[in-house]
Amino acid sequence: MTTVALFGAGGKMGVRLSRNLAKSDFDVRHIEVDPKGQERLKDAIGVDCVDQETGLDGADVVILAVPDTVIGKVASLVVPKVAPGTIVVVLD
């Protein structure tokens, strides 16, 4: 099974992706640092968020659905921690 780490899961685009991915066979790990975003995601599809380390552990795909203003910061923290061959998708 493909494991997806979704950063920004509680944001506008993150919730949309989470809804669609919930209908798939992917193992999705939702990562959201904002408590309001965590609550929004819980209300929208009933899932809890995980911390970054848990989300990245064994992820095959990483999706950065974060605001444009923090893409560089988040990417600089995430990219060094992913395994070789991991797909990283940045939404803009």
PDB file of C-alpha atoms in Angstrom:
ATOM      1  CA  MET A   1       0.000   0.000   0.000  1.00  0.00           C
ATOM      2  CA  THR A   2       1.228   3.489  -0.824  1.00  0.00           C
ATOM      3  CA  THR A   3       1.704   5.752   2.184  1.00  0.00           C
ATOM      4  CA  VAL A   4       1.042   9.478   1.741  1.00  0.00           C
ATOM      5  CA  ALA A   5       2.152  12.177   4.179  1.00  0.00           C
ATOM      6  CA  LEU A   6      -0.100  15.205   3.685  1.00  0.00           C
ATOM      7  CA  PHE A   7       1.285  18.415   5.175  1.00  0.00           C
ATOM      8  CA  GLY A   8      -1.228  21.218   5.639  1.00  0.00           C
ATOM      9  CA  ALA A   9      -4.036  18.672   5.887  1.00  0.00           C
ATOM     10  CA  GLY A  10      -6.336  21.034   7.804  1.00  0.00           C
ATOM     11  CA  GLY A  11      -6.086  23.939   5.392  1.00  0.00           C
ATOM     12  CA  LYS A  12      -8.401  24.767   2.511  1.00  0.00           C
ATOM     13  CA  MET A  13      -6.602  22.628  -0.076  1.00  0.00           C
ATOM     14  CA  GLY A  14      -5.555  20.033   2.506  1.00  0.00           C
ATOM     15  CA  VAL A  15      -9.137  19.290   3.515  1.00  0.00           C
ATOM     16  CA  ARG A  16     -10.143  18.925  -0.141  1.00  0.00           C
ATOM     17  CA  LEU A  17      -7.309  16.486  -0.726  1.00  0.00           C
ATOM     18  CA  SER A  18      -8.077  14.647   2.507  1.00  0.00           C
ATOM     19  CA  ARG A  19     -11.696  14.136   1.469  1.00  0.00           C
ATOM     20  CA  ASN A  20     -10.653  12.723  -1.891  1.00  0.00           C
ATOM     21  CA  LEU A  21      -7.845  10.594  -0.486  1.00  0.00           C
ATOM     22  CA  ALA A  22     -10.229   9.149   2.112  1.00  0.00           C
ATOM     23  CA  LYS A  23     -12.036   7.472  -0.806  1.00  0.00           C
ATOM     24  CA  SER A  24      -8.809   5.820  -1.987  1.00  0.00           C
ATOM     25  CA  ASP A  25      -6.759   2.839  -0.922  1.00  0.00           C
ATOM     26  CA  PHE A  26      -3.823   5.030   0.138  1.00  0.00           C
ATOM     27  CA  ASP A  27      -2.601   5.065   3.728  1.00  0.00           C
ATOM     28  CA  VAL A  28      -2.809   8.811   4.428  1.00  0.00           C
ATOM     29  CA  ARG A  29      -1.071  10.462   7.340  1.00  0.00           C
ATOM     30  CA  HIS A  30      -2.489  13.898   8.006  1.00  0.00           C
ATOM     31  CA  ILE A  31      -0.076  16.524   9.327  1.00  0.00           C
ATOM     32  CA  GLU A  32      -1.365  19.903  10.487  1.00  0.00           C
ATOM     33  CA  VAL A  33       0.296  22.198  13.055  1.00  0.00           C
ATOM     34  CA  ASP A  34      -2.557  24.690  13.489  1.00  0.00           C
ATOM     35  CA  PRO A  35      -5.071  23.600  16.167  1.00  0.00           C
ATOM     36  CA  LYS A  36      -7.908  25.209  14.177  1.00  0.00           C
ATOM     37  CA  GLY A  37      -6.848  23.246  11.100  1.00  0.00           C
ATOM     38  CA  GLN A  38      -6.691  20.044  13.142  1.00  0.00           C
ATOM     39  CA  GLU A  39     -10.224  20.673  14.365  1.00  0.00           C
ATOM     40  CA  ARG A  40     -11.432  21.535  10.844  1.00  0.00           C
ATOM     41  CA  LEU A  41     -10.045  18.252   9.527  1.00  0.00           C
ATOM     42  CA  LYS A  42     -11.535  16.263  12.404  1.00  0.00           C
ATOM     43  CA  ASP A  43     -14.956  17.852  11.754  1.00  0.00           C
ATOM     44  CA  ALA A  44     -14.715  17.396   7.973  1.00  0.00           C
ATOM     45  CA  ILE A  45     -13.670  13.759   7.715  1.00  0.00           C
ATOM     46  CA  GLY A  46     -13.174  12.498  11.253  1.00  0.00           C
ATOM     47  CA  VAL A  47      -9.416  11.940  11.218  1.00  0.00           C
ATOM     48  CA  ASP A  48      -6.741  12.909  13.685  1.00  0.00           C
ATOM     49  CA  CYS A  49      -3.454  14.484  12.709  1.00  0.00           C
ATOM     50  CA  VAL A  50      -0.043  13.033  13.458  1.00  0.00           C
ATOM     51  CA  ASP A  51       3.269  14.738  14.111  1.00  0.00           C
ATOM     52  CA  GLN A  52       5.767  15.288  11.310  1.00  0.00           C
ATOM     53  CA  GLU A  53       8.068  12.427  12.315  1.00  0.00           C
ATOM     54  CA  THR A  54       5.220   9.900  12.424  1.00  0.00           C
ATOM     55  CA  GLY A  55       3.846  11.194   9.135  1.00  0.00           C
ATOM     56  CA  LEU A  56       7.141  10.902   7.312  1.00  0.00           C
ATOM     57  CA  ASP A  57       8.149   7.495   8.658  1.00  0.00           C
ATOM     58  CA  GLY A  58       7.974   5.181   5.650  1.00  0.00           C
ATOM     59  CA  ALA A  59       6.055   7.650   3.464  1.00  0.00           C
ATOM     60  CA  ASP A  60       6.195   6.911  -0.259  1.00  0.00           C
ATOM     61  CA  VAL A  61       4.717  10.282  -1.230  1.00  0.00           C
ATOM     62  CA  VAL A  62       4.845  13.639   0.562  1.00  0.00           C
ATOM     63  CA  ILE A  63       2.366  16.343  -0.403  1.00  0.00           C
ATOM     64  CA  LEU A  64       2.997  19.909   0.740  1.00  0.00           C
ATOM     65  CA  ALA A  65      -0.399  21.629   0.748  1.00  0.00           C
ATOM     66  CA  VAL A  66       0.869  24.555   2.796  1.00  0.00           C
ATOM     67  CA  PRO A  67       0.610  28.320   2.284  1.00  0.00           C
ATOM     68  CA  ASP A  68       2.999  29.784  -0.285  1.00  0.00           C
ATOM     69  CA  THR A  69       4.673  31.853   2.433  1.00  0.00           C
ATOM     70  CA  VAL A  70       5.942  28.732   4.251  1.00  0.00           C
ATOM     71  CA  ILE A  71       6.664  26.314   1.397  1.00  0.00           C
ATOM     72  CA  GLY A  72      10.417  26.976   1.565  1.00  0.00           C
ATOM     73  CA  LYS A  73      10.553  26.607   5.336  1.00  0.00           C
ATOM     74  CA  VAL A  74       8.493  23.409   5.374  1.00  0.00           C
ATOM     75  CA  ALA A  75      10.354  21.910   2.421  1.00  0.00           C
ATOM     76  CA  SER A  76      13.719  22.607   4.068  1.00  0.00           C
ATOM     77  CA  LEU A  77      12.563  20.669   7.139  1.00  0.00           C
ATOM     78  CA  VAL A  78      10.907  17.814   5.248  1.00  0.00           C
ATOM     79  CA  VAL A  79      13.134  17.020   2.268  1.00  0.00           C
ATOM     80  CA  PRO A  80      16.236  16.030   4.283  1.00  0.00           C
ATOM     81  CA  LYS A  81      14.110  13.540   6.255  1.00  0.00           C
ATOM     82  CA  VAL A  82      12.548  11.611   3.372  1.00  0.00           C
ATOM     83  CA  ALA A  83      13.997   8.381   2.045  1.00  0.00           C
ATOM     84  CA  PRO A  84      15.623   8.284  -1.391  1.00  0.00           C
ATOM     85  CA  GLY A  85      12.974   7.694  -4.042  1.00  0.00           C
ATOM     86  CA  THR A  86      10.188   9.399  -2.095  1.00  0.00           C
ATOM     87  CA  ILE A  87       7.997  11.580  -4.286  1.00  0.00           C
ATOM     88  CA  VAL A  88       7.556  15.140  -2.992  1.00  0.00           C
ATOM     89  CA  VAL A  89       4.692  17.159  -4.479  1.00  0.00           C
ATOM     90  CA  VAL A  90       4.419  20.883  -3.803  1.00  0.00           C
ATOM     91  CA  LEU A  91       1.034  22.502  -4.410  1.00  0.00           C
ATOM     92  CA  ASP A  92       1.062  26.168  -5.331  1.00  0.00           C
TER      93      ASP A  92
END
